[in-house]
Short mmCIF file of N, CA and C in Angstrom, two decimals:
data_model
loop_
_atom_site.label_atom_id
_atom_site.label_comp_id
_atom_site.label_asym_id
_atom_site.label_seq_id
_atom_site.Cartn_x
_atom_site.Cartn_y
_atom_site.Cartn_z
N MET A 215 119.52 90.86 140.32
CA MET A 215 119.50 89.50 140.78
C MET A 215 118.41 89.24 139.73
N GLU A 216 118.37 87.92 139.19
CA GLU A 216 117.34 87.26 137.90
C GLU A 216 116.13 87.21 138.96
N PRO A 217 115.20 86.93 138.21
CA PRO A 217 113.85 86.32 139.05
C PRO A 217 113.89 84.93 138.81
N ARG A 218 113.80 84.30 139.72
CA ARG A 218 113.77 82.93 139.44
C ARG A 218 112.20 81.74 139.79
N ASP A 219 112.31 81.34 139.17
CA ASP A 219 110.81 80.55 139.23
C ASP A 219 111.12 79.21 140.62
N THR A 220 110.56 79.05 141.54
CA THR A 220 110.62 78.26 142.38
C THR A 220 110.16 77.02 142.09
N ARG A 221 109.12 77.22 140.98
CA ARG A 221 108.14 75.93 140.69
C ARG A 221 109.04 74.91 139.76
N ASN A 222 109.94 75.50 139.71
CA ASN A 222 111.18 75.07 138.29
C ASN A 222 112.48 74.97 138.87
N LYS A 223 112.45 74.74 139.90
CA LYS A 223 114.01 74.42 140.63
C LYS A 223 114.95 75.54 140.10
N GLY A 224 114.31 76.83 140.58
CA GLY A 224 115.31 77.58 140.46
C GLY A 224 115.84 78.15 139.16
N THR A 225 115.08 77.68 137.80
CA THR A 225 115.03 78.14 136.44
C THR A 225 115.01 79.61 136.17
N PRO A 226 116.18 80.67 135.73
CA PRO A 226 115.56 82.01 135.69
C PRO A 226 114.22 81.86 134.65
N VAL A 227 113.56 82.76 135.20
CA VAL A 227 112.20 83.05 134.27
C VAL A 227 112.62 84.20 133.49
N THR A 228 112.39 84.49 132.30
CA THR A 228 112.40 85.48 131.10
C THR A 228 111.31 86.09 131.15
N THR A 229 111.28 87.26 131.38
CA THR A 229 110.07 87.90 131.17
C THR A 229 110.05 88.84 130.00
N THR A 230 109.20 89.39 129.38
CA THR A 230 109.23 90.57 128.47
C THR A 230 108.57 91.23 128.43
N THR A 231 109.00 92.43 128.19
CA THR A 231 107.43 93.70 128.35
C THR A 231 108.01 94.36 126.70
N TRP A 232 106.64 95.19 126.35
CA TRP A 232 106.67 95.59 125.21
C TRP A 232 106.62 97.12 125.80
N ARG A 233 107.37 98.26 124.71
CA ARG A 233 107.24 99.27 125.09
C ARG A 233 106.41 100.23 124.05
N ARG A 234 105.83 101.29 124.03
CA ARG A 234 105.39 102.27 123.10
C ARG A 234 106.03 102.06 121.59
N PRO A 235 105.22 102.27 120.38
CA PRO A 235 106.25 102.37 119.39
C PRO A 235 107.10 103.49 119.28
N ASP A 236 108.13 103.31 118.47
CA ASP A 236 109.32 104.22 118.18
C ASP A 236 108.62 105.46 116.89
N GLN A 237 109.01 106.52 117.14
CA GLN A 237 108.81 107.39 116.13
C GLN A 237 108.81 106.78 114.87
N ASP A 238 109.85 105.87 114.29
CA ASP A 238 109.65 105.51 113.11
C ASP A 238 108.80 104.21 112.80
N GLY A 239 107.84 104.25 113.66
CA GLY A 239 107.03 102.94 113.22
C GLY A 239 107.12 101.89 113.86
N SER A 240 108.46 101.70 114.27
CA SER A 240 108.87 100.32 114.42
C SER A 240 108.46 100.31 116.31
N ALA A 241 108.24 99.21 116.51
CA ALA A 241 108.49 98.29 118.05
C ALA A 241 109.22 97.96 118.60
N THR A 242 110.44 98.28 119.75
CA THR A 242 111.35 97.61 120.28
C THR A 242 111.27 96.74 121.43
N VAL A 243 111.42 95.67 121.80
CA VAL A 243 111.22 94.43 122.29
C VAL A 243 111.91 95.32 124.08
N ARG A 244 111.67 94.94 124.85
CA ARG A 244 112.72 95.29 126.09
C ARG A 244 112.08 94.04 126.83
N THR A 245 113.63 93.30 127.41
CA THR A 245 113.81 92.13 128.17
C THR A 245 114.63 92.80 129.15
N HIS A 246 113.92 92.36 130.29
CA HIS A 246 114.72 92.70 132.07
C HIS A 246 115.22 93.50 131.71
N GLY A 247 114.74 94.88 131.33
CA GLY A 247 115.56 96.17 131.12
C GLY A 247 116.56 96.22 130.42
N HIS A 248 116.58 95.30 129.53
CA HIS A 248 117.88 95.31 127.99
C HIS A 248 117.03 95.78 126.96
N THR A 249 117.51 96.34 125.79
CA THR A 249 116.91 96.98 125.03
C THR A 249 117.17 95.23 124.28
N ASP A 250 116.18 94.35 123.13
CA ASP A 250 116.96 93.67 122.55
C ASP A 250 116.80 94.37 121.11
N SER A 251 117.91 94.08 120.01
CA SER A 251 117.96 94.21 119.33
C SER A 251 117.12 94.05 117.71
N THR A 252 116.19 93.28 118.42
CA THR A 252 114.96 92.61 117.34
C THR A 252 114.03 94.16 117.63
N THR A 253 113.91 94.51 116.24
CA THR A 253 112.76 95.68 116.05
C THR A 253 111.22 94.78 114.94
N TYR A 254 110.38 95.30 115.44
CA TYR A 254 109.27 95.00 114.25
C TYR A 254 108.54 96.29 113.92
N GLN A 255 108.43 96.05 112.26
CA GLN A 255 107.93 97.08 111.59
C GLN A 255 106.41 96.85 111.54
N ARG A 256 105.56 98.27 112.08
CA ARG A 256 104.24 98.61 112.13
C ARG A 256 103.72 98.50 111.05
N PRO A 257 102.69 97.75 110.58
CA PRO A 257 101.83 97.99 109.08
C PRO A 257 101.06 99.64 109.81
N ASN A 258 100.73 100.23 108.44
CA ASN A 258 100.24 101.63 108.62
C ASN A 258 98.83 101.24 108.29
N LEU A 259 97.88 101.18 109.36
CA LEU A 259 96.45 101.09 109.54
C LEU A 259 95.63 102.61 109.94
N THR A 260 95.02 102.30 109.05
CA THR A 260 93.91 103.36 109.42
C THR A 260 93.30 103.88 110.64
N VAL A 261 92.61 104.86 110.71
CA VAL A 261 92.30 105.08 112.15
C VAL A 261 90.89 104.32 112.25
N ARG A 262 90.16 104.12 111.05
CA ARG A 262 88.92 103.18 111.24
C ARG A 262 89.46 101.74 111.19
N GLU A 263 90.42 101.54 110.66
CA GLU A 263 90.60 99.88 110.85
C GLU A 263 90.74 99.36 112.47
N ILE A 264 92.01 100.71 113.14
CA ILE A 264 92.15 101.05 114.66
C ILE A 264 90.62 100.64 115.22
N GLU A 265 89.78 101.12 114.75
CA GLU A 265 88.60 101.59 116.03
C GLU A 265 88.14 100.16 115.38
N VAL A 266 87.70 99.87 114.08
CA VAL A 266 87.31 98.19 114.61
C VAL A 266 88.01 96.91 115.01
N LEU A 267 88.97 96.87 114.65
CA LEU A 267 89.94 96.18 115.40
C LEU A 267 89.86 96.08 117.15
N ILE A 268 90.04 97.29 117.57
CA ILE A 268 89.87 97.60 119.33
C ILE A 268 88.52 96.90 119.53
N SER A 269 87.34 97.61 118.60
CA SER A 269 86.04 97.13 119.03
C SER A 269 85.81 95.62 118.56
N TRP A 270 86.48 94.73 117.94
CA TRP A 270 86.35 93.33 117.43
C TRP A 270 87.28 92.60 119.19
N PHE A 271 88.11 93.20 119.67
CA PHE A 271 88.36 92.91 120.97
C PHE A 271 87.59 92.73 122.01
N ARG A 272 86.93 93.55 122.26
CA ARG A 272 86.11 94.09 123.24
C ARG A 272 84.63 93.27 123.23
N CYS A 273 84.09 92.89 122.10
CA CYS A 273 82.74 92.86 121.54
C CYS A 273 82.73 91.02 121.08
N ASP A 274 82.14 90.35 121.73
CA ASP A 274 81.75 88.62 121.36
C ASP A 274 81.76 88.15 119.82
N SER A 275 81.83 88.91 119.00
CA SER A 275 81.45 88.32 117.44
C SER A 275 81.79 89.91 116.73
N LYS A 276 81.61 89.64 115.42
CA LYS A 276 81.91 90.27 114.36
C LYS A 276 80.58 91.08 114.30
N PRO A 277 79.44 90.17 114.14
CA PRO A 277 77.89 90.71 114.02
C PRO A 277 77.93 91.64 115.61
N ALA A 278 78.64 91.68 116.32
CA ALA A 278 78.07 92.56 117.37
C ALA A 278 78.74 93.91 117.23
N VAL A 279 80.49 93.31 116.43
CA VAL A 279 80.71 94.80 115.91
C VAL A 279 80.23 95.51 115.15
N ALA A 280 79.45 95.03 114.14
CA ALA A 280 78.55 95.77 112.87
C ALA A 280 77.64 96.21 113.54
N ALA A 281 76.95 95.71 114.73
CA ALA A 281 75.84 96.52 115.07
C ALA A 281 76.42 97.96 115.72
N SER A 282 77.48 97.36 116.59
CA SER A 282 77.74 98.65 117.61
C SER A 282 77.95 100.21 116.72
N MET A 283 78.39 99.34 115.88
CA MET A 283 78.97 100.80 115.02
C MET A 283 78.54 100.90 113.72
N PHE A 284 77.12 100.54 113.61
CA PHE A 284 76.60 101.04 112.69
C PHE A 284 77.32 100.35 111.45
N LEU A 285 78.17 99.48 111.03
CA LEU A 285 78.46 98.95 109.75
C LEU A 285 77.63 97.77 109.21
N SER A 286 78.21 96.84 108.32
CA SER A 286 77.37 96.12 107.81
C SER A 286 78.72 94.81 108.22
N LEU A 287 78.17 93.44 108.34
CA LEU A 287 79.25 92.71 108.39
C LEU A 287 80.13 92.45 107.47
N GLY A 288 79.64 92.95 106.22
CA GLY A 288 80.88 92.39 105.47
C GLY A 288 81.64 93.45 105.10
N THR A 289 81.89 94.85 105.93
CA THR A 289 82.58 95.87 106.27
C THR A 289 83.22 95.55 107.06
N VAL A 290 82.93 95.10 108.21
CA VAL A 290 83.52 94.68 109.20
C VAL A 290 84.91 93.78 108.91
N ASN A 291 84.25 92.21 108.16
CA ASN A 291 85.27 91.68 107.58
C ASN A 291 86.32 92.02 106.95
N THR A 292 86.01 93.21 105.82
CA THR A 292 87.03 93.53 105.24
C THR A 292 88.25 94.02 105.78
N HIS A 293 87.90 95.13 106.67
CA HIS A 293 88.82 95.93 107.59
C HIS A 293 89.67 94.91 108.17
N LEU A 294 89.12 93.59 108.64
CA LEU A 294 90.04 92.56 109.10
C LEU A 294 91.04 92.06 108.60
N THR A 295 90.37 91.49 107.10
CA THR A 295 90.93 91.10 106.16
C THR A 295 92.12 91.93 105.79
N ARG A 296 92.09 93.18 105.98
CA ARG A 296 93.04 93.98 105.28
C ARG A 296 93.92 94.44 106.13
N ILE A 297 93.50 94.20 107.79
CA ILE A 297 94.48 94.60 108.64
C ILE A 297 95.65 93.36 108.87
N ARG A 298 94.73 92.05 108.57
CA ARG A 298 95.66 91.00 108.79
C ARG A 298 96.90 90.96 107.21
N GLN A 299 96.18 91.67 106.10
CA GLN A 299 96.97 91.63 105.10
C GLN A 299 98.39 92.47 105.01
N LYS A 300 98.04 93.40 106.04
CA LYS A 300 98.89 94.28 106.45
C LYS A 300 99.57 94.03 107.20
N TYR A 301 99.89 93.06 108.20
CA TYR A 301 100.77 92.66 109.01
C TYR A 301 101.30 91.77 108.27
N ALA A 302 100.73 90.71 107.60
CA ALA A 302 101.72 89.60 106.72
C ALA A 302 102.81 90.40 105.80
N ALA A 303 102.43 91.72 105.17
CA ALA A 303 103.07 92.53 104.46
C ALA A 303 104.36 93.07 105.35
N VAL A 304 104.42 93.08 106.40
CA VAL A 304 105.79 93.57 106.96
C VAL A 304 106.12 92.39 107.91
N GLY A 305 105.77 91.26 107.63
CA GLY A 305 106.32 90.07 108.19
C GLY A 305 106.17 89.38 109.24
N ARG A 306 104.75 90.23 110.14
CA ARG A 306 104.17 90.05 111.25
C ARG A 306 102.49 89.05 110.54
N PRO A 307 102.66 88.04 110.36
CA PRO A 307 101.39 87.45 110.08
C PRO A 307 100.41 87.45 111.31
N ALA A 308 99.19 87.25 111.38
CA ALA A 308 98.43 87.63 112.63
C ALA A 308 96.95 86.77 112.10
N PRO A 309 97.08 85.42 111.86
CA PRO A 309 96.16 84.58 111.07
C PRO A 309 95.00 84.69 112.46
N THR A 310 94.78 84.68 113.51
CA THR A 310 94.26 84.49 114.71
C THR A 310 93.52 85.53 115.24
N LYS A 311 92.77 85.69 116.04
CA LYS A 311 92.04 86.84 116.69
C LYS A 311 93.12 87.00 118.25
N ALA A 312 93.77 86.20 118.55
CA ALA A 312 94.57 85.95 119.89
C ALA A 312 95.87 86.93 118.93
N SER A 313 96.49 86.07 117.93
CA SER A 313 97.74 86.93 117.46
C SER A 313 97.23 88.17 116.74
N LEU A 314 96.12 88.48 116.52
CA LEU A 314 95.79 89.97 116.37
C LEU A 314 96.30 91.33 117.61
N VAL A 315 95.78 90.20 119.02
CA VAL A 315 95.38 91.13 120.07
C VAL A 315 97.12 91.15 120.99
N ALA A 316 97.78 90.19 120.19
CA ALA A 316 98.99 89.83 120.38
C ALA A 316 99.84 91.42 119.81
N ARG A 317 99.53 91.53 118.18
CA ARG A 317 100.40 92.72 117.79
C ARG A 317 99.77 93.99 118.10
N ALA A 318 98.25 93.98 118.72
CA ALA A 318 98.08 94.94 118.81
C ALA A 318 98.70 95.79 119.95
N LEU A 319 99.15 94.30 121.11
CA LEU A 319 100.04 95.05 122.22
C LEU A 319 100.92 95.57 122.06
N GLN A 320 101.54 94.59 120.99
CA GLN A 320 103.05 94.97 120.64
C GLN A 320 103.24 96.60 120.15
N ASP A 321 102.11 96.71 119.44
CA ASP A 321 102.24 98.35 118.61
C ASP A 321 101.83 99.22 119.54
N GLY A 322 101.41 98.88 120.79
CA GLY A 322 100.89 99.84 121.84
C GLY A 322 99.42 100.46 121.15
N LEU A 323 98.81 99.39 120.42
CA LEU A 323 97.59 100.34 120.13
C LEU A 323 96.51 99.91 121.15
N ILE A 324 96.41 98.90 121.97
CA ILE A 324 95.69 98.95 123.02
C ILE A 324 96.46 98.44 123.80
N ASP A 325 96.12 98.64 125.34
CA ASP A 325 97.23 98.42 126.81
C ASP A 325 95.88 97.07 127.24
N ILE A 326 96.70 96.10 128.19
CA ILE A 326 95.98 95.16 128.44
C ILE A 326 94.90 95.72 129.10
N ASP A 327 95.09 96.26 130.11
CA ASP A 327 93.97 96.63 130.86
C ASP A 327 92.60 97.33 130.23
N GLU A 328 92.70 97.45 128.69
CA GLU A 328 91.63 98.19 127.97
C GLU A 328 90.86 97.00 127.29
N LEU A 329 91.68 95.33 127.85
CA LEU A 329 90.83 94.06 126.92
C LEU A 329 89.84 93.57 127.99
#
């Protein structure tokens, strides 16, 4: 039985869940327990880029990230710029912080509970 949205006169609700990335670096979308044929290529982020990205998600600002990681603000900005370039290069642009959060969740870099 499909979930129904009672607020919208019984229209089926579509929910999408993301699973951890595959061994080949792609992520597979799962909807209602069925695997979608769409796969997303993950960019090859460095460990440090991932650390900066996750720290930025948890902090209020880039200067706060810089202070907490003992980096300059320029270095934080450089890491974030390179991360965005790498996502764009694999066809998954992420120009905003919210879109980077979405990409990190899709790619299994962070869980929703960690935000």
